[in-house]
């Protein structure tokens, strides 16, 4: 019985510390999960078409062709418990 009380106390302390880390100055508690990340790529070359190909381990977004001042964007939810969300983009002009 005493052991379960200690385990409960430790759990409550860890939860309090975790929520305390989520606090931001002057704001309420931040969400427990990270927000969606949006990546925006804009062709700001003087002239010419920008070709790009973005992909991660799980998602291949395909080849995109952007004219001058044209944009391409994609969104994803990053991995929370294991920070390993990686996207790689290759650019050719």
Tab-separated table of N, CA and C in Angstrom:
chain	number	residue	atom	x	y	z
A	1	UNK	N	0.823	-1.189	0.000
A	1	UNK	CA	0.000	0.000	0.000
A	1	UNK	C	0.867	1.253	0.000
A	2	UNK	N	1.917	1.247	0.789
A	2	UNK	CA	2.809	2.394	0.848
A	2	UNK	C	3.522	2.573	-0.486
A	3	UNK	N	3.897	1.462	-1.139
A	3	UNK	CA	4.583	1.523	-2.422
A	3	UNK	C	3.706	2.174	-3.493
A	4	UNK	N	2.432	1.819	-3.535
A	4	UNK	CA	1.545	2.414	-4.533
A	4	UNK	C	1.357	3.906	-4.281
A	5	UNK	N	1.364	4.338	-3.038
A	5	UNK	CA	1.273	5.762	-2.733
A	5	UNK	C	2.513	6.499	-3.233
A	6	UNK	N	3.682	5.894	-3.066
A	6	UNK	CA	4.913	6.514	-3.531
A	6	UNK	C	4.944	6.595	-5.056
A	7	UNK	N	4.473	5.539	-5.708
A	7	UNK	CA	4.431	5.528	-7.176
A	7	UNK	C	3.480	6.613	-7.670
A	8	UNK	N	2.337	6.743	-7.021
A	8	UNK	CA	1.375	7.776	-7.390
A	8	UNK	C	1.970	9.164	-7.187
A	9	UNK	N	2.675	9.374	-6.101
A	9	UNK	CA	3.298	10.657	-5.822
A	9	UNK	C	4.357	10.985	-6.878
A	10	UNK	N	5.186	10.011	-7.225
A	10	UNK	CA	6.207	10.226	-8.251
A	10	UNK	C	5.559	10.549	-9.591
A	11	UNK	N	4.503	9.840	-9.949
A	11	UNK	CA	3.794	10.105	-11.202
A	11	UNK	C	3.245	11.531	-11.219
A	12	UNK	N	2.636	11.951	-10.117
A	12	UNK	CA	2.087	13.312	-10.037
A	12	UNK	C	3.186	14.363	-10.149
A	13	UNK	N	4.327	14.119	-9.531
A	13	UNK	CA	5.443	15.064	-9.629
A	13	UNK	C	5.970	15.157	-11.055
A	14	UNK	N	6.107	14.013	-11.717
A	14	UNK	CA	6.582	14.022	-13.097
A	14	UNK	C	5.591	14.725	-14.026
A	15	UNK	N	4.313	14.501	-13.809
A	15	UNK	CA	3.296	15.162	-14.610
A	15	UNK	C	3.351	16.666	-14.396
A	16	UNK	N	3.529	17.092	-13.148
A	16	UNK	CA	3.631	18.518	-12.843
A	16	UNK	C	4.850	19.139	-13.519
A	17	UNK	N	5.975	18.445	-13.494
A	17	UNK	CA	7.187	18.944	-14.151
A	17	UNK	C	6.968	19.030	-15.662
A	18	UNK	N	6.351	18.007	-16.229
A	18	UNK	CA	6.095	17.995	-17.670
A	18	UNK	C	5.210	19.158	-18.069
A	19	UNK	N	4.142	19.393	-17.327
A	19	UNK	CA	3.253	20.505	-17.647
A	19	UNK	C	3.943	21.839	-17.402
A	20	UNK	N	4.813	21.897	-16.405
A	20	UNK	CA	5.553	23.125	-16.140
A	20	UNK	C	6.477	23.485	-17.283
A	21	UNK	N	7.067	22.489	-17.924
A	21	UNK	CA	7.935	22.734	-19.065
A	21	UNK	C	7.118	23.274	-20.235
A	22	UNK	N	5.859	22.884	-20.316
A	22	UNK	CA	4.999	23.324	-21.410
A	22	UNK	C	4.556	24.777	-21.273
A	23	UNK	N	4.758	25.393	-20.098
A	23	UNK	CA	4.330	26.772	-19.895
A	23	UNK	C	5.237	27.738	-20.643
A	24	UNK	N	4.640	28.792	-21.167
A	24	UNK	CA	5.398	29.864	-21.793
A	24	UNK	C	5.124	31.137	-21.003
A	25	UNK	N	6.069	32.036	-20.985
A	25	UNK	CA	5.923	33.278	-20.214
A	25	UNK	C	4.706	34.060	-20.687
A	26	UNK	N	3.838	34.393	-19.768
A	26	UNK	CA	2.679	35.213	-20.079
A	26	UNK	C	1.594	34.510	-20.863
A	27	UNK	N	1.685	33.230	-21.073
A	27	UNK	CA	0.679	32.497	-21.829
A	27	UNK	C	0.149	31.346	-21.005
A	28	UNK	N	-0.960	30.797	-21.458
A	28	UNK	CA	-1.503	29.620	-20.792
A	28	UNK	C	-0.684	28.402	-21.204
A	29	UNK	N	-1.076	27.251	-20.719
A	29	UNK	CA	-0.342	26.017	-21.023
A	29	UNK	C	-0.336	25.773	-22.524
A	30	UNK	N	0.830	25.516	-23.052
A	30	UNK	CA	0.975	25.215	-24.477
A	30	UNK	C	0.356	23.848	-24.752
A	31	UNK	N	-0.035	23.594	-25.986
A	31	UNK	CA	-0.607	22.280	-26.297
A	31	UNK	C	0.394	21.162	-26.004
A	32	UNK	N	-0.128	20.023	-25.633
A	32	UNK	CA	0.736	18.898	-25.311
A	32	UNK	C	1.398	18.311	-26.542
A	33	UNK	N	0.825	18.539	-27.705
A	33	UNK	CA	1.405	18.040	-28.939
A	33	UNK	C	1.798	19.221	-29.805
A	34	UNK	N	2.878	19.109	-30.558
A	34	UNK	CA	3.325	20.248	-31.362
A	34	UNK	C	2.332	20.560	-32.474
A	35	UNK	N	2.272	21.821	-32.880
A	35	UNK	CA	1.345	22.196	-33.959
A	35	UNK	C	1.849	21.712	-35.314
A	36	UNK	N	0.967	21.792	-36.284
A	36	UNK	CA	1.314	21.422	-37.649
A	36	UNK	C	2.378	22.392	-38.167
A	37	UNK	N	3.363	21.864	-38.858
A	37	UNK	CA	4.427	22.672	-39.450
A	37	UNK	C	4.123	22.848	-40.932
A	38	UNK	N	4.222	24.071	-41.421
A	38	UNK	CA	4.009	24.355	-42.836
A	38	UNK	C	5.306	24.890	-43.424
A	39	UNK	N	5.730	24.296	-44.518
A	39	UNK	CA	6.932	24.719	-45.236
A	39	UNK	C	6.478	25.390	-46.526
A	40	UNK	N	6.969	26.610	-46.755
A	40	UNK	CA	6.631	27.354	-47.970
A	40	UNK	C	7.924	27.630	-48.730
A	41	UNK	N	7.954	27.252	-50.002
A	41	UNK	CA	9.118	27.457	-50.857
A	41	UNK	C	8.684	28.366	-51.999
A	42	UNK	N	9.400	29.475	-52.183
A	42	UNK	CA	9.072	30.447	-53.224
A	42	UNK	C	10.252	30.590	-54.179
A	43	UNK	N	9.968	30.588	-55.465
A	43	UNK	CA	10.999	30.805	-56.478
A	43	UNK	C	11.272	32.300	-56.570
A	44	UNK	N	12.415	32.730	-56.035
A	44	UNK	CA	12.815	34.135	-56.089
A	44	UNK	C	14.009	34.338	-57.023
A	45	UNK	N	14.197	33.415	-57.928
A	45	UNK	CA	15.264	33.559	-58.908
A	45	UNK	C	14.934	34.709	-59.849
A	46	UNK	N	15.960	35.317	-60.419
A	46	UNK	CA	15.752	36.443	-61.343
A	46	UNK	C	14.926	36.018	-62.548
A	47	UNK	N	15.272	34.871	-63.105
A	47	UNK	CA	14.475	34.308	-64.192
A	47	UNK	C	14.701	32.800	-64.211
A	48	UNK	N	13.807	32.093	-64.777
A	48	UNK	CA	13.964	30.652	-64.887
A	48	UNK	C	13.025	29.874	-63.985
A	49	UNK	N	12.904	28.624	-64.292
A	49	UNK	CA	12.022	27.723	-63.550
A	49	UNK	C	12.839	26.990	-62.494
A	50	UNK	N	12.298	26.898	-61.306
A	50	UNK	CA	12.924	26.158	-60.211
A	50	UNK	C	12.218	24.814	-60.089
A	51	UNK	N	12.968	23.730	-60.200
A	51	UNK	CA	12.416	22.388	-59.995
A	51	UNK	C	12.826	21.941	-58.601
A	52	UNK	N	11.883	21.385	-57.866
A	52	UNK	CA	12.195	20.899	-56.530
A	52	UNK	C	11.522	19.563	-56.288
A	53	UNK	N	12.174	18.775	-55.447
A	53	UNK	CA	11.661	17.451	-55.099
A	53	UNK	C	11.881	17.265	-53.597
A	54	UNK	N	10.793	17.212	-52.830
A	54	UNK	CA	10.873	17.054	-51.377
A	54	UNK	C	10.314	15.694	-50.985
A	55	UNK	N	10.968	15.081	-50.000
A	55	UNK	CA	10.483	13.792	-49.518
A	55	UNK	C	11.022	13.532	-48.122
A	56	UNK	N	10.328	12.642	-47.439
A	56	UNK	CA	10.771	12.139	-46.143
A	56	UNK	C	10.896	10.629	-46.278
A	57	UNK	N	11.143	9.982	-45.171
A	57	UNK	CA	11.235	8.517	-45.198
A	57	UNK	C	9.904	7.899	-45.639
A	58	UNK	N	8.796	8.517	-45.229
A	58	UNK	CA	7.467	7.954	-45.484
A	58	UNK	C	6.711	8.615	-46.631
A	59	UNK	N	7.041	9.863	-46.966
A	59	UNK	CA	6.261	10.614	-47.948
A	59	UNK	C	7.157	11.151	-49.054
A	60	UNK	N	6.801	10.842	-50.291
A	60	UNK	CA	7.466	11.429	-51.445
A	60	UNK	C	6.489	12.422	-52.054
A	61	UNK	N	6.816	13.714	-52.006
A	61	UNK	CA	5.901	14.749	-52.465
A	61	UNK	C	5.996	15.010	-53.963
A	62	UNK	N	6.896	14.329	-54.632
A	62	UNK	CA	7.005	14.449	-56.080
A	62	UNK	C	7.780	15.680	-56.517
A	63	UNK	N	7.995	15.779	-57.819
A	63	UNK	CA	8.730	16.903	-58.402
A	63	UNK	C	7.748	18.039	-58.684
A	64	UNK	N	8.133	19.242	-58.299
A	64	UNK	CA	7.321	20.440	-58.524
A	64	UNK	C	8.143	21.403	-59.372
A	65	UNK	N	7.476	22.126	-60.258
A	65	UNK	CA	8.143	23.142	-61.085
A	65	UNK	C	7.514	24.488	-60.765
A	66	UNK	N	8.358	25.438	-60.352
A	66	UNK	CA	7.866	26.758	-59.964
A	66	UNK	C	8.394	27.824	-60.917
A	67	UNK	N	7.490	28.633	-61.450
A	67	UNK	CA	7.889	29.801	-62.214
A	67	UNK	C	8.336	30.890	-61.241
A	68	UNK	N	8.869	31.980	-61.752
A	68	UNK	CA	9.338	33.085	-60.911
A	68	UNK	C	8.182	33.611	-60.061
A	69	UNK	N	8.449	33.801	-58.775
A	69	UNK	CA	7.490	34.297	-57.770
A	69	UNK	C	6.348	33.322	-57.477
A	70	UNK	N	6.422	32.114	-57.945
A	70	UNK	CA	5.417	31.100	-57.632
A	70	UNK	C	5.872	30.343	-56.384
A	71	UNK	N	4.908	29.878	-55.573
A	71	UNK	CA	5.226	29.192	-54.319
A	71	UNK	C	4.636	27.791	-54.294
A	72	UNK	N	5.252	26.966	-53.473
A	72	UNK	CA	4.771	25.607	-53.205
A	72	UNK	C	4.856	25.400	-51.698
A	73	UNK	N	3.846	24.776	-51.119
A	73	UNK	CA	3.875	24.548	-49.675
A	73	UNK	C	3.371	23.151	-49.346
A	74	UNK	N	3.826	22.642	-48.206
A	74	UNK	CA	3.327	21.381	-47.679
A	74	UNK	C	3.353	21.460	-46.161
A	75	UNK	N	2.507	20.656	-45.536
A	75	UNK	CA	2.376	20.664	-44.077
A	75	UNK	C	2.505	19.254	-43.533
A	76	UNK	N	2.933	19.180	-42.268
A	76	UNK	CA	3.032	17.882	-41.607
A	76	UNK	C	3.020	18.102	-40.098
A	77	UNK	N	2.690	17.052	-39.381
A	77	UNK	CA	2.778	17.054	-37.931
A	77	UNK	C	4.089	16.374	-37.554
A	78	UNK	N	4.985	17.079	-36.848
A	78	UNK	CA	6.262	16.452	-36.488
A	78	UNK	C	6.070	15.340	-35.468
A	79	UNK	N	6.992	14.393	-35.475
A	79	UNK	CA	6.983	13.351	-34.444
A	79	UNK	C	7.209	14.014	-33.096
A	80	UNK	N	6.453	13.613	-32.103
A	80	UNK	CA	6.519	14.275	-30.805
A	80	UNK	C	7.469	13.562	-29.849
A	81	UNK	N	7.292	12.282	-29.681
A	81	UNK	CA	8.056	11.557	-28.671
A	81	UNK	C	9.486	11.272	-29.116
A	82	UNK	N	9.689	11.057	-30.409
A	82	UNK	CA	11.030	10.842	-30.945
A	82	UNK	C	11.237	11.928	-32.006
A	83	UNK	N	11.994	12.983	-31.686
A	83	UNK	CA	12.135	14.082	-32.651
A	83	UNK	C	12.946	13.663	-33.872
A	84	UNK	N	12.264	13.063	-34.832
A	84	UNK	CA	12.974	12.517	-35.990
A	84	UNK	C	12.280	12.829	-37.311
A	85	UNK	N	11.480	13.876	-37.365
A	85	UNK	CA	10.800	14.230	-38.597
A	85	UNK	C	11.803	14.946	-39.514
A	86	UNK	N	12.160	14.313	-40.617
A	86	UNK	CA	13.126	14.883	-41.550
A	86	UNK	C	12.541	14.910	-42.952
A	87	UNK	N	12.572	16.064	-43.573
A	87	UNK	CA	12.243	16.207	-44.983
A	87	UNK	C	13.496	16.682	-45.691
A	88	UNK	N	13.752	16.141	-46.864
A	88	UNK	CA	14.881	16.545	-47.680
A	88	UNK	C	14.335	17.111	-48.982
A	89	UNK	N	14.869	18.256	-49.406
A	89	UNK	CA	14.438	18.872	-50.657
A	89	UNK	C	15.644	19.088	-51.553
A	90	UNK	N	15.480	18.733	-52.812
A	90	UNK	CA	16.518	18.925	-53.820
A	90	UNK	C	16.018	19.990	-54.782
A	91	UNK	N	16.883	20.946	-55.108
A	91	UNK	CA	16.512	22.061	-55.978
A	91	UNK	C	17.405	22.074	-57.218
A	92	UNK	N	16.786	22.324	-58.385
A	92	UNK	CA	17.516	22.422	-59.642
A	92	UNK	C	16.925	23.603	-60.410
A	93	UNK	N	17.819	24.467	-60.961
A	93	UNK	CA	17.322	25.545	-61.803
A	93	UNK	C	18.187	25.709	-63.026
